[in-house]
JSON list of N, CA and C in Angstrom, two decimals:
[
{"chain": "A", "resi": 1, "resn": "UNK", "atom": "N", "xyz": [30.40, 63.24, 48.48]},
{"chain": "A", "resi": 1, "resn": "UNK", "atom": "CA", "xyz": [29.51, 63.26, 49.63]},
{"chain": "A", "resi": 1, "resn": "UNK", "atom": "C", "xyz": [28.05, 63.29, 49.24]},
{"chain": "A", "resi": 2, "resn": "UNK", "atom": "N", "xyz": [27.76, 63.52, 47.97]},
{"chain": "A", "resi": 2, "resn": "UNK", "atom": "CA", "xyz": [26.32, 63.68, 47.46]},
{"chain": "A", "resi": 2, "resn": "UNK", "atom": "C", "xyz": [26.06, 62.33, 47.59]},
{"chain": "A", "resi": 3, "resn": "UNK", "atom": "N", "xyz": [26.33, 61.28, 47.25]},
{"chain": "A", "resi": 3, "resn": "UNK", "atom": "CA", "xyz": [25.42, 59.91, 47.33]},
{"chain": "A", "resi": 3, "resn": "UNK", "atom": "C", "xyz": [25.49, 58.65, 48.59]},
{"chain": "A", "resi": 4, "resn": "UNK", "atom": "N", "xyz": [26.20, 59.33, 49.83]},
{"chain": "A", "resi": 4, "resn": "UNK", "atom": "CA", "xyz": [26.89, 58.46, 50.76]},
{"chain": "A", "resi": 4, "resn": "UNK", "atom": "C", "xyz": [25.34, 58.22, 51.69]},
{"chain": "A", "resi": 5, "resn": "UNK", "atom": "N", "xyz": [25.39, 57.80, 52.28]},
{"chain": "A", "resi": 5, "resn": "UNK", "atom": "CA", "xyz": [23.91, 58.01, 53.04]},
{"chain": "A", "resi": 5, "resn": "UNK", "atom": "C", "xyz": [24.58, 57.74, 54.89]},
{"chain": "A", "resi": 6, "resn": "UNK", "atom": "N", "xyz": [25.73, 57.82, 54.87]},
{"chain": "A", "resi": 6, "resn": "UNK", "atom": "CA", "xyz": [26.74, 57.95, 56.14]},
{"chain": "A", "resi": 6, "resn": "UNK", "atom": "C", "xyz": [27.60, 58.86, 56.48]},
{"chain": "A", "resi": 7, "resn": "UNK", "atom": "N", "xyz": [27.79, 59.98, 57.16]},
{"chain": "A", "resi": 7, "resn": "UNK", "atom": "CA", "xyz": [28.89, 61.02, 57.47]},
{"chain": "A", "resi": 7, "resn": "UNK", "atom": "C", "xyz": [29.31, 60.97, 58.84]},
{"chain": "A", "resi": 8, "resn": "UNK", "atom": "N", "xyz": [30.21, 60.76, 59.16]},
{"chain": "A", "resi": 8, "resn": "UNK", "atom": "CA", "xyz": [31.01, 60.04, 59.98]},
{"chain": "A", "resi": 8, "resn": "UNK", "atom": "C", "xyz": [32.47, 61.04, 60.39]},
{"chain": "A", "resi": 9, "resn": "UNK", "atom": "N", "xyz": [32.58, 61.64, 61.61]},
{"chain": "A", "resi": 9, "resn": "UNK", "atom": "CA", "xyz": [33.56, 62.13, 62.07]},
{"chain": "A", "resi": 9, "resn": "UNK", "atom": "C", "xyz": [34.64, 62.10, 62.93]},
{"chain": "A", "resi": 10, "resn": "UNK", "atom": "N", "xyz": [35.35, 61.24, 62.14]},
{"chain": "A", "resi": 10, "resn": "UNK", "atom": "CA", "xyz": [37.04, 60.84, 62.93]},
{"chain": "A", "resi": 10, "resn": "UNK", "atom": "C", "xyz": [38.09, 61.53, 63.84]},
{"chain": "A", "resi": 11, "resn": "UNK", "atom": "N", "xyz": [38.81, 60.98, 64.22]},
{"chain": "A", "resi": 11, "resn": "UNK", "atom": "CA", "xyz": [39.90, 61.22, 64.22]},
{"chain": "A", "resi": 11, "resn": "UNK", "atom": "C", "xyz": [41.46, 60.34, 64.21]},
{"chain": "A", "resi": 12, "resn": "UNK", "atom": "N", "xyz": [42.27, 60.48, 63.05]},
{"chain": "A", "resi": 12, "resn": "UNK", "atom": "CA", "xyz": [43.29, 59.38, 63.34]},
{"chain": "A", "resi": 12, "resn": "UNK", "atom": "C", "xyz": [44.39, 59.49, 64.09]},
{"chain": "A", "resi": 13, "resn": "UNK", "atom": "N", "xyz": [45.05, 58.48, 64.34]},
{"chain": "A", "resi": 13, "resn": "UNK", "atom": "CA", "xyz": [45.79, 58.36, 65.38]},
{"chain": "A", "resi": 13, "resn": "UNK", "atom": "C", "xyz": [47.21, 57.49, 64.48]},
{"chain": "A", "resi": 14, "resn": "UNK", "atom": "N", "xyz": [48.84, 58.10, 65.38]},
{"chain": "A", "resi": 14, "resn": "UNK", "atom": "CA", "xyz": [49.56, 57.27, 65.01]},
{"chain": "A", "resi": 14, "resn": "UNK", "atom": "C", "xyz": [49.64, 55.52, 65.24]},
{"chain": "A", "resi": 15, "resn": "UNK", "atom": "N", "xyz": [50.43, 54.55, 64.92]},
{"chain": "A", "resi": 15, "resn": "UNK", "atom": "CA", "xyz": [50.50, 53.46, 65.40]},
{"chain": "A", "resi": 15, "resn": "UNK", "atom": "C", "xyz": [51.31, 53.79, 66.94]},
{"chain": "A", "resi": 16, "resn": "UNK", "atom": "N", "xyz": [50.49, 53.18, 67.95]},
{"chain": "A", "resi": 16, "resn": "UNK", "atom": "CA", "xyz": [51.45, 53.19, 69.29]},
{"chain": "A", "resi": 16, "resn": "UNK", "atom": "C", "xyz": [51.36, 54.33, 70.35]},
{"chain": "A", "resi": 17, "resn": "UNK", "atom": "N", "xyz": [50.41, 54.84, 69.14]},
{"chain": "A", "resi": 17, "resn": "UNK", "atom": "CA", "xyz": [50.15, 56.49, 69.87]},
{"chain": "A", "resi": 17, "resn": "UNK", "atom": "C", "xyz": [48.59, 56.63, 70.31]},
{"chain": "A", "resi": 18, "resn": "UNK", "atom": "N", "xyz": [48.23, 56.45, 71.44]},
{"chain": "A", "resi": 18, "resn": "UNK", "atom": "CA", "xyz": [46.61, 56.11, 71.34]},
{"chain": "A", "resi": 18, "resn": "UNK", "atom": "C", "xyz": [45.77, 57.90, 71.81]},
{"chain": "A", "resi": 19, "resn": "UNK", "atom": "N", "xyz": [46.75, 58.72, 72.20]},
{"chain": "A", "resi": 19, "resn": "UNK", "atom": "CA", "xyz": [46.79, 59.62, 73.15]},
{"chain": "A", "resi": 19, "resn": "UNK", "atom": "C", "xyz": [46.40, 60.86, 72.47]},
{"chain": "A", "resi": 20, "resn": "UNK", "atom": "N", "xyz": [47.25, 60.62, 71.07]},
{"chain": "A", "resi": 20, "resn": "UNK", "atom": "CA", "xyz": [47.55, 62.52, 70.16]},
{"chain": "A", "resi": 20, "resn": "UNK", "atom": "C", "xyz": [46.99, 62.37, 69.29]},
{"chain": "A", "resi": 21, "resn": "UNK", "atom": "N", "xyz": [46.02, 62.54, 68.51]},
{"chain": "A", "resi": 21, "resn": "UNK", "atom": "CA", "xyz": [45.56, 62.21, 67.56]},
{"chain": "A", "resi": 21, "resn": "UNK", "atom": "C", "xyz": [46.60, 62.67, 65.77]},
{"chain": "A", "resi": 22, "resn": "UNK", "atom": "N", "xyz": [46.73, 62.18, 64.84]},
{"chain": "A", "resi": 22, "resn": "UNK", "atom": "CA", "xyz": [48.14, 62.77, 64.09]},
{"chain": "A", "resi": 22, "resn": "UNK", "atom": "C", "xyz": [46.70, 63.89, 63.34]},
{"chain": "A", "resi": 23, "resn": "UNK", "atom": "N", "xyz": [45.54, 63.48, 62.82]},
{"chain": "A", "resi": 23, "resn": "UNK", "atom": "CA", "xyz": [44.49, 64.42, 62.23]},
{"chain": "A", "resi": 23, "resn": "UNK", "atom": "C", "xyz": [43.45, 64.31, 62.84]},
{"chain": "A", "resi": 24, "resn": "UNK", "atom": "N", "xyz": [42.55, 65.15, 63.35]},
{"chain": "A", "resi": 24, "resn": "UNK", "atom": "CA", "xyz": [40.86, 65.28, 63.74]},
{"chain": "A", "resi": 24, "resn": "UNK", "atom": "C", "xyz": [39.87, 66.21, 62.85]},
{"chain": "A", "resi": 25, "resn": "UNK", "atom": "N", "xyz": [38.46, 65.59, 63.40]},
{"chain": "A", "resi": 25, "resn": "UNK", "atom": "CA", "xyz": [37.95, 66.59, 62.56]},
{"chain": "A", "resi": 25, "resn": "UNK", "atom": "C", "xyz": [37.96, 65.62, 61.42]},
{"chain": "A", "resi": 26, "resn": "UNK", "atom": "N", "xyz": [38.33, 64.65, 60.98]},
{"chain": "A", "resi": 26, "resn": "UNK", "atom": "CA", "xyz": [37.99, 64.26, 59.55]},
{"chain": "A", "resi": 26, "resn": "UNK", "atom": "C", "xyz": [36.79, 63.59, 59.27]},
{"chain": "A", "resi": 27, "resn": "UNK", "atom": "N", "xyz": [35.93, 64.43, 58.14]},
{"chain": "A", "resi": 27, "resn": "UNK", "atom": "CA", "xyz": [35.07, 63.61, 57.66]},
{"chain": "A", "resi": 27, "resn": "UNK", "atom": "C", "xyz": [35.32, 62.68, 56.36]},
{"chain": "A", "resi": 28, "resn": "UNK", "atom": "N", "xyz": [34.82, 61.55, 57.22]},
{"chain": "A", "resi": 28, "resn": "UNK", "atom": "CA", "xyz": [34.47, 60.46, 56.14]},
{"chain": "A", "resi": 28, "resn": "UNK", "atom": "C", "xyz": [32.86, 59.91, 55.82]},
{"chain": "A", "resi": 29, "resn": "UNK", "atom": "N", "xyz": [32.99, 59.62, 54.63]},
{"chain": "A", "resi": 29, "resn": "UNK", "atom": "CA", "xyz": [31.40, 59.60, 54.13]},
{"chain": "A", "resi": 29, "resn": "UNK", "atom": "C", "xyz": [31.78, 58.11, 53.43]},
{"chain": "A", "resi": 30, "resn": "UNK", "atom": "N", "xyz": [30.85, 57.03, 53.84]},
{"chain": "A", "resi": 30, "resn": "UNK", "atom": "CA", "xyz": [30.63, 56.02, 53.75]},
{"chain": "A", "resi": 30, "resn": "UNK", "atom": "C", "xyz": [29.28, 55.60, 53.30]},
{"chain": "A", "resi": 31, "resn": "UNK", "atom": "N", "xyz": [29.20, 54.20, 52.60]},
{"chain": "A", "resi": 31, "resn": "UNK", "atom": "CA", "xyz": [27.54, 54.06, 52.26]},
{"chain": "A", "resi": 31, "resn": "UNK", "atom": "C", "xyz": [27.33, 52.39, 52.85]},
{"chain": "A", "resi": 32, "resn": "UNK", "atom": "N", "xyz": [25.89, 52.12, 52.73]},
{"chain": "A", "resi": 32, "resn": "UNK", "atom": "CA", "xyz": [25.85, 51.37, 53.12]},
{"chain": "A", "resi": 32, "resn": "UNK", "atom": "C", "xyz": [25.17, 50.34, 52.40]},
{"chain": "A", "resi": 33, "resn": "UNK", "atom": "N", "xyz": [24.60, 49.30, 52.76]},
{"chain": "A", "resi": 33, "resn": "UNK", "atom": "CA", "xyz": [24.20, 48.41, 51.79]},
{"chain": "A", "resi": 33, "resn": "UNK", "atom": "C", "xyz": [22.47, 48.58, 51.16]},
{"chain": "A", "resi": 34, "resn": "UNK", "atom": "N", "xyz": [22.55, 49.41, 52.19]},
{"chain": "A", "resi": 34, "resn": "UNK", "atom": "CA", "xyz": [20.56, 49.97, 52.31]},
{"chain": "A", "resi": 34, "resn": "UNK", "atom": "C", "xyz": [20.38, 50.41, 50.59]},
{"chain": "A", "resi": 35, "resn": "UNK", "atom": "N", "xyz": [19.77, 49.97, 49.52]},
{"chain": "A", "resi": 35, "resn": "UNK", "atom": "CA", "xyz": [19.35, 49.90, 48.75]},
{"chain": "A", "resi": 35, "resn": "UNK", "atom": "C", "xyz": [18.52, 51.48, 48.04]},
{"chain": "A", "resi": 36, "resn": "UNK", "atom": "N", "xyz": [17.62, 51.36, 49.62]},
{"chain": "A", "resi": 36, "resn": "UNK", "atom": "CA", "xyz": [17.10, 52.63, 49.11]},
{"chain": "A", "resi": 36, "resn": "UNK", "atom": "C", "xyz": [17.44, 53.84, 49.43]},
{"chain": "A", "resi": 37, "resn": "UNK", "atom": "N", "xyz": [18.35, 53.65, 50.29]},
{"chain": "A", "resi": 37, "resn": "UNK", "atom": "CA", "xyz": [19.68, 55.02, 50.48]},
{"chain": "A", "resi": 37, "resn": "UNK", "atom": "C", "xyz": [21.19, 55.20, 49.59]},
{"chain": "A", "resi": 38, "resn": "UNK", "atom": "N", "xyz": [21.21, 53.89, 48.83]},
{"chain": "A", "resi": 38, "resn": "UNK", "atom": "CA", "xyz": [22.07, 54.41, 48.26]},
{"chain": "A", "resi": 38, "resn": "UNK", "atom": "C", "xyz": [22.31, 53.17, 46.94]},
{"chain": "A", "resi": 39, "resn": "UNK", "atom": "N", "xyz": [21.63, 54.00, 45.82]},
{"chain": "A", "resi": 39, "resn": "UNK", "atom": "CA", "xyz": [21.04, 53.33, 45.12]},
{"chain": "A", "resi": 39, "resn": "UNK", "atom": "C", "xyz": [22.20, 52.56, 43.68]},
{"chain": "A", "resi": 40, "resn": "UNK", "atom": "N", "xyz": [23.12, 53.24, 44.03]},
{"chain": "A", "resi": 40, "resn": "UNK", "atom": "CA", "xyz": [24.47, 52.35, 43.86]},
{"chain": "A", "resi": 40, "resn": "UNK", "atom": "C", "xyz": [25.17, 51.45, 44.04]},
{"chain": "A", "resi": 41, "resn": "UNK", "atom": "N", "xyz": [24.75, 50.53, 45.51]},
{"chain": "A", "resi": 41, "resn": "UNK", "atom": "CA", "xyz": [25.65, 49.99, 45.92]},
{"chain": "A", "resi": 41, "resn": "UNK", "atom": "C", "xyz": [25.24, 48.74, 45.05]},
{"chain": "A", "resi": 42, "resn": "UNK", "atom": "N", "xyz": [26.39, 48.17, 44.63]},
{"chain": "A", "resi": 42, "resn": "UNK", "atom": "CA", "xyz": [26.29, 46.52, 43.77]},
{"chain": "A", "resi": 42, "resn": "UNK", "atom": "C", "xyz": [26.35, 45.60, 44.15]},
{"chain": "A", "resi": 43, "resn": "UNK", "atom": "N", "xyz": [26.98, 45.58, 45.95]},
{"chain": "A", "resi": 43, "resn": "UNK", "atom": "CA", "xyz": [26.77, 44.24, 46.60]},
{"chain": "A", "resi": 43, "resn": "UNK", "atom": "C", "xyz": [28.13, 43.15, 46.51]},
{"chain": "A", "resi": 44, "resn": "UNK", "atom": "N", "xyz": [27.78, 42.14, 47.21]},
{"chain": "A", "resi": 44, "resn": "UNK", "atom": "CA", "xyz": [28.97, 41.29, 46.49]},
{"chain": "A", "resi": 44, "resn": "UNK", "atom": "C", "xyz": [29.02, 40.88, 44.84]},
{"chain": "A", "resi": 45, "resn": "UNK", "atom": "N", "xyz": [30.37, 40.94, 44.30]},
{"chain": "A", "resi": 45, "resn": "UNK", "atom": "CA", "xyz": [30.41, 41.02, 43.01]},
{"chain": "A", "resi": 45, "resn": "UNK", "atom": "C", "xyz": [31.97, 40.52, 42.42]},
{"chain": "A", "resi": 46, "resn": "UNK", "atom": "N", "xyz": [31.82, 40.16, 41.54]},
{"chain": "A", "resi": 46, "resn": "UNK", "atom": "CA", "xyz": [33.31, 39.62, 41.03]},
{"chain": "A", "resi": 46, "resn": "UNK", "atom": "C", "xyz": [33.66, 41.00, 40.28]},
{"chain": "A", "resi": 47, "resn": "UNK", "atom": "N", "xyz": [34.93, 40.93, 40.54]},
{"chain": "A", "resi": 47, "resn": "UNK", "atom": "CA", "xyz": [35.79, 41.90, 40.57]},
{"chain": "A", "resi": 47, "resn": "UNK", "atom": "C", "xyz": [35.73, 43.04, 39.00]},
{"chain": "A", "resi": 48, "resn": "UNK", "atom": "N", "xyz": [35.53, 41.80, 38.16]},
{"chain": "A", "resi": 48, "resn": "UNK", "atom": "CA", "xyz": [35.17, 42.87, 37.05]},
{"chain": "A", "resi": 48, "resn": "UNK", "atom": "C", "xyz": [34.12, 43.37, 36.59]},
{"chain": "A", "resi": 49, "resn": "UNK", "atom": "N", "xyz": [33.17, 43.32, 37.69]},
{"chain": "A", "resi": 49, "resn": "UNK", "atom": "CA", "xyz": [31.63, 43.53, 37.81]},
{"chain": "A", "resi": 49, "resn": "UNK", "atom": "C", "xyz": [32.28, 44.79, 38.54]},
{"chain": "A", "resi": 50, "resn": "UNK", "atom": "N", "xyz": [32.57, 44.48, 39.55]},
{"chain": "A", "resi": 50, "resn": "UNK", "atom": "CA", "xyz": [32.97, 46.07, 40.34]},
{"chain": "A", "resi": 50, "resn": "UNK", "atom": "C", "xyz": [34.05, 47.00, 39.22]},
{"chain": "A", "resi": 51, "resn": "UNK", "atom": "N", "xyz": [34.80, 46.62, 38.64]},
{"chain": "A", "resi": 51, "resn": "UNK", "atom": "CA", "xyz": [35.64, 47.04, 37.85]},
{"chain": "A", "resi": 51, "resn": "UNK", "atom": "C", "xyz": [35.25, 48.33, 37.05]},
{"chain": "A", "resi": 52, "resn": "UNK", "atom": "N", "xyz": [34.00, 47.25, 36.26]},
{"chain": "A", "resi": 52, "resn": "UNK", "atom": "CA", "xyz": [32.93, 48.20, 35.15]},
{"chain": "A", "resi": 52, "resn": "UNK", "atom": "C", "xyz": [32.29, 49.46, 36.26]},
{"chain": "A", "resi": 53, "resn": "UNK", "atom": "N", "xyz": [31.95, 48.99, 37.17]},
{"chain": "A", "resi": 53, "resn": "UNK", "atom": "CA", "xyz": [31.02, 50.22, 38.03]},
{"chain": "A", "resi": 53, "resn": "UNK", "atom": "C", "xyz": [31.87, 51.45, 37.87]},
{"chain": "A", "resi": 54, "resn": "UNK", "atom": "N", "xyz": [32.65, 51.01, 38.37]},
{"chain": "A", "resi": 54, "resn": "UNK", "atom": "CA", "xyz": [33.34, 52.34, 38.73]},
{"chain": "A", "resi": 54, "resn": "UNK", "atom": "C", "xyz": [34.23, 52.98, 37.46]},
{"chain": "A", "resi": 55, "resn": "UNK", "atom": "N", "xyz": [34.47, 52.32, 36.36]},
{"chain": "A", "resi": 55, "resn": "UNK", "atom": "CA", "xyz": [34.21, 52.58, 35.14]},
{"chain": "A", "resi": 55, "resn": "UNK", "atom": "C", "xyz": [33.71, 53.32, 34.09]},
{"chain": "A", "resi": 56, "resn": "UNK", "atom": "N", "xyz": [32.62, 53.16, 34.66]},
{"chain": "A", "resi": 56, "resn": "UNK", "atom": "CA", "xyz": [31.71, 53.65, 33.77]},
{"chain": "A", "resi": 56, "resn": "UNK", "atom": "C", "xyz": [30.75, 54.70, 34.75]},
{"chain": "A", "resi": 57, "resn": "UNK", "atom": "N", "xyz": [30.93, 55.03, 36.48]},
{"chain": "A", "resi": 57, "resn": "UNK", "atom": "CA", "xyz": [29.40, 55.41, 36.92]},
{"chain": "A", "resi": 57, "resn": "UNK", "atom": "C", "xyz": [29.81, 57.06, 37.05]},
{"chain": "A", "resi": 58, "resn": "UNK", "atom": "N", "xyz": [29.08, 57.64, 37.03]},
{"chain": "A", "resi": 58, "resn": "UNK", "atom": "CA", "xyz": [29.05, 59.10, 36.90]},
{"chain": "A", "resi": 58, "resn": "UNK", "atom": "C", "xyz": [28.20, 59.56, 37.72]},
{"chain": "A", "resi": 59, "resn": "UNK", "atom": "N", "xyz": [28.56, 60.58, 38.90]},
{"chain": "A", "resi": 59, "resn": "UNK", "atom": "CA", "xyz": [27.64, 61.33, 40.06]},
{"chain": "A", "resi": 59, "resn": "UNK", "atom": "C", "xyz": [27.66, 62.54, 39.83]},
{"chain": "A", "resi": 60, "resn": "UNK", "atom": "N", "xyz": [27.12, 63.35, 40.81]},
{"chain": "A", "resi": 60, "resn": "UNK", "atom": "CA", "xyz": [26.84, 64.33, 40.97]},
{"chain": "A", "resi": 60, "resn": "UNK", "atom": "C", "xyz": [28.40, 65.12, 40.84]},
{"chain": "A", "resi": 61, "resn": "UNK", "atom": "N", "xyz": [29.07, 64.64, 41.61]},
{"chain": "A", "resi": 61, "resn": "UNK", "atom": "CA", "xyz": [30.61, 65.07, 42.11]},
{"chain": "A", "resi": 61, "resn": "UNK", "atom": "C", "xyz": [31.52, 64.86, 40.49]},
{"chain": "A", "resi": 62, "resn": "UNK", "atom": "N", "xyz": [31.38, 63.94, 39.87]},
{"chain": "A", "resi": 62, "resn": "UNK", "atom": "CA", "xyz": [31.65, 63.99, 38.72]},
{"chain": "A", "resi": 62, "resn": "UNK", "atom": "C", "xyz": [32.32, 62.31, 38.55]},
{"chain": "A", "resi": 63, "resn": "UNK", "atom": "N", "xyz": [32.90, 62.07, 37.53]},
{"chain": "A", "resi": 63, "resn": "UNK", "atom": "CA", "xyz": [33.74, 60.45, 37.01]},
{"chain": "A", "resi": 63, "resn": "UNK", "atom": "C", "xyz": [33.87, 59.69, 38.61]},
{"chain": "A", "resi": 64, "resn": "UNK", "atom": "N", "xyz": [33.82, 58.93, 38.42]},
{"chain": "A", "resi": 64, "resn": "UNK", "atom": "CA", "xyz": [34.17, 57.94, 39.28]},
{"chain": "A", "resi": 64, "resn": "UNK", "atom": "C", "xyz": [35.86, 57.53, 38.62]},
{"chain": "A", "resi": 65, "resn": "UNK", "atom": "N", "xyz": [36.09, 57.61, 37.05]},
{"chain": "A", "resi": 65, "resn": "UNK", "atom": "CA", "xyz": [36.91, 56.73, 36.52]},
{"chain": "A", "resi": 65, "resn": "UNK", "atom": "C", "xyz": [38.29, 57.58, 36.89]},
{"chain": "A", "resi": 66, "resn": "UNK", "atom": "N", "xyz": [37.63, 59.02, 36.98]},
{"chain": "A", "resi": 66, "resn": "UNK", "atom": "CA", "xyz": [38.75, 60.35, 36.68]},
{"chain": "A", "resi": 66, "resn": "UNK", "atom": "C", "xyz": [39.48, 60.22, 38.47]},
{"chain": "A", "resi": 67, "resn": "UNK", "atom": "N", "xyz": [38.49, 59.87, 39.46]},
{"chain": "A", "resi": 67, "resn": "UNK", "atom": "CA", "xyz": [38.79, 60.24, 40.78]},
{"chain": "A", "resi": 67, "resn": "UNK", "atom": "C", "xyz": [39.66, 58.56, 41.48]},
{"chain": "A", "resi": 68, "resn": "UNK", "atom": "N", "xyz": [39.14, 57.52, 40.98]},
{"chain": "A", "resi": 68, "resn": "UNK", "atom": "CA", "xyz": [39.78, 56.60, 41.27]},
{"chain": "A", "resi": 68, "resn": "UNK", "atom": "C", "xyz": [41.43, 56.70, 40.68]},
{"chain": "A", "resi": 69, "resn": "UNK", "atom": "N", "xyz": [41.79, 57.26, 39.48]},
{"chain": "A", "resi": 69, "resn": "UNK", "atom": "CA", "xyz": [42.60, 57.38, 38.64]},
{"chain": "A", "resi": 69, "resn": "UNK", "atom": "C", "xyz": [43.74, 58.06, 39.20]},
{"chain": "A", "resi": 70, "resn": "UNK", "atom": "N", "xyz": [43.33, 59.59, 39.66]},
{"chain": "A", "resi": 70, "resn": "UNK", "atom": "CA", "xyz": [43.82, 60.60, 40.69]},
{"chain": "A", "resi": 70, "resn": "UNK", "atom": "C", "xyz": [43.95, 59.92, 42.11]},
{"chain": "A", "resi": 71, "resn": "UNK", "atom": "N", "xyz": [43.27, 59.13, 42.69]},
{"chain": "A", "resi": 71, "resn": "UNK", "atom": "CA", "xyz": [43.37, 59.00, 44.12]},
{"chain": "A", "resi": 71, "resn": "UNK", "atom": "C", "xyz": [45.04, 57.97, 43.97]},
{"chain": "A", "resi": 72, "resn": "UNK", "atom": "N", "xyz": [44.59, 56.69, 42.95]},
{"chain": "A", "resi": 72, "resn": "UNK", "atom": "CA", "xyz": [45.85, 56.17, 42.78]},
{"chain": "A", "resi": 72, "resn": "UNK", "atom": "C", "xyz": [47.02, 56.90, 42.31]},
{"chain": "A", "resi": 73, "resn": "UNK", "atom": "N", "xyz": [46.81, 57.59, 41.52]},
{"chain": "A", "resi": 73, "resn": "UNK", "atom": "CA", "xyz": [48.49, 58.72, 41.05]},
{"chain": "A", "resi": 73, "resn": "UNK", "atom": "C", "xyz": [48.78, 59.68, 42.35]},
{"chain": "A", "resi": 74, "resn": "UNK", "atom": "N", "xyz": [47.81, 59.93, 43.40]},
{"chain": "A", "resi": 74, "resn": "UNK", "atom": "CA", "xyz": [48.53, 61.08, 44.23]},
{"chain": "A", "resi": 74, "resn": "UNK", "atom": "C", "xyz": [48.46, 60.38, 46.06]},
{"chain": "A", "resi": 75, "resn": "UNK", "atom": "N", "xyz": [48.35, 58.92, 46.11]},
{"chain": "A", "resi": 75, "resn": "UNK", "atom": "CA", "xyz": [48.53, 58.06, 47.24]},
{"chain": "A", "resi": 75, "resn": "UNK", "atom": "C", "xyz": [49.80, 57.80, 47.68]},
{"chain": "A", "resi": 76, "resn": "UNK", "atom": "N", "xyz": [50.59, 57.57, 46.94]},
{"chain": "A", "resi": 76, "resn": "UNK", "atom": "CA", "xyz": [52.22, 57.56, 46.97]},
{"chain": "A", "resi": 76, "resn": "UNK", "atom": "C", "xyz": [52.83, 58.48, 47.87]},
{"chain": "A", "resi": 77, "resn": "UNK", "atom": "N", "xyz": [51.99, 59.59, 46.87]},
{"chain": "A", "resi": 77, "resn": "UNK", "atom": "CA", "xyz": [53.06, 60.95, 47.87]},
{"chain": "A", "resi": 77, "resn": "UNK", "atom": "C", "xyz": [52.24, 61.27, 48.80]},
{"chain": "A", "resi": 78, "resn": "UNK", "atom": "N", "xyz": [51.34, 60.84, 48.96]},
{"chain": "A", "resi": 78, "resn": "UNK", "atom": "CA", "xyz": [50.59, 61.44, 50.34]},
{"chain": "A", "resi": 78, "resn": "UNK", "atom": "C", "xyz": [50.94, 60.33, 51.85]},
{"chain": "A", "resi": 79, "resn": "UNK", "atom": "N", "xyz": [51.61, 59.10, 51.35]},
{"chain": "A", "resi": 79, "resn": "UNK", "atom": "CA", "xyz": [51.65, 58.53, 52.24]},
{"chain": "A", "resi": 79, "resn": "UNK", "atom": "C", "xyz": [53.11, 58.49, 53.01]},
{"chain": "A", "resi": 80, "resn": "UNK", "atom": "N", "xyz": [54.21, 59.42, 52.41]},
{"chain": "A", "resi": 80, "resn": "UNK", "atom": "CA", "xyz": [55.46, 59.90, 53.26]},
{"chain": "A", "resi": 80, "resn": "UNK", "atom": "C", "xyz": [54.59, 61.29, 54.50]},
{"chain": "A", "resi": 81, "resn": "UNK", "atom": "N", "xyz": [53.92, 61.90, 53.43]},
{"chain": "A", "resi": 81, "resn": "UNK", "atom": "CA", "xyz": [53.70, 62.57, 54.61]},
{"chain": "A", "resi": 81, "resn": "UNK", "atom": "C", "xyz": [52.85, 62.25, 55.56]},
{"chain": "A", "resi": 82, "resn": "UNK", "atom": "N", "xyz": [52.09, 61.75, 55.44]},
{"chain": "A", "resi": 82, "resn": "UNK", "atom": "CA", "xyz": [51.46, 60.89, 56.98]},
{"chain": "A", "resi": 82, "resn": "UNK", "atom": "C", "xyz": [52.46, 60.48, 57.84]},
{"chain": "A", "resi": 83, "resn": "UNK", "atom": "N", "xyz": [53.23, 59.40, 57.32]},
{"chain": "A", "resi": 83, "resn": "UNK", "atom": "CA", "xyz": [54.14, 59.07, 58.26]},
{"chain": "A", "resi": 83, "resn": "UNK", "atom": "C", "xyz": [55.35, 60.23, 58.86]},
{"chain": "A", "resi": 84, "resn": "UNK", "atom": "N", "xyz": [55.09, 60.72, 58.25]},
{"chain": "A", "resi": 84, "resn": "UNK", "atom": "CA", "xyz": [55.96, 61.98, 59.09]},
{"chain": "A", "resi": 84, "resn": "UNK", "atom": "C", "xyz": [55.33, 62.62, 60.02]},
{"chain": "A", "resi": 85, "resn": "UNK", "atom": "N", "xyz": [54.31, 62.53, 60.62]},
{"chain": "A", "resi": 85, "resn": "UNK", "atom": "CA", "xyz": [53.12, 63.47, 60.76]},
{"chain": "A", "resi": 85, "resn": "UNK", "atom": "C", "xyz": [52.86, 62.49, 62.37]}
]
């Protein structure tokens, strides 16, 4: 959340279900293309241009390489329980 220059407060909903929300309350932090708010963003880019970014970039929050790494190893199991939900 340190480098987003967008905070944004959701709520999701099942498919079919427009009524109950399944989570609220969620923040999501998004950035945008604004340059001088967020002095990361690379723009359109071939893929192993984006590849390296996130590779190699290091924030405040810590690795980019360590959290992309983790988000893919623990998406699997997070996505039975949504659908249960």
């Amino acid at each position: 959340e340190c480098e987003y220059d967008q905070k944004t407060i959701v709520s999701f909903f099942k498919e079919g279900d427009s009524l109950h929300p399944t989570l609220t309350d969620v923040i999501v932090f998004t950035s945008t293309p604004d340059k001088v708010n967020n002095k990361y963003y690379l723009g359109p880019a071939p893929l192993d241009d984006m590849a390296w970014q996130i590779a190699t970039a290091y924030g405040p929050c810590g690795n980019n390489r360590d959290y992309l790494f983790l988000l893919a190893v623990y998406l699997p199991f997070l996505r039975p329980l949504i659908e249960l939900n």
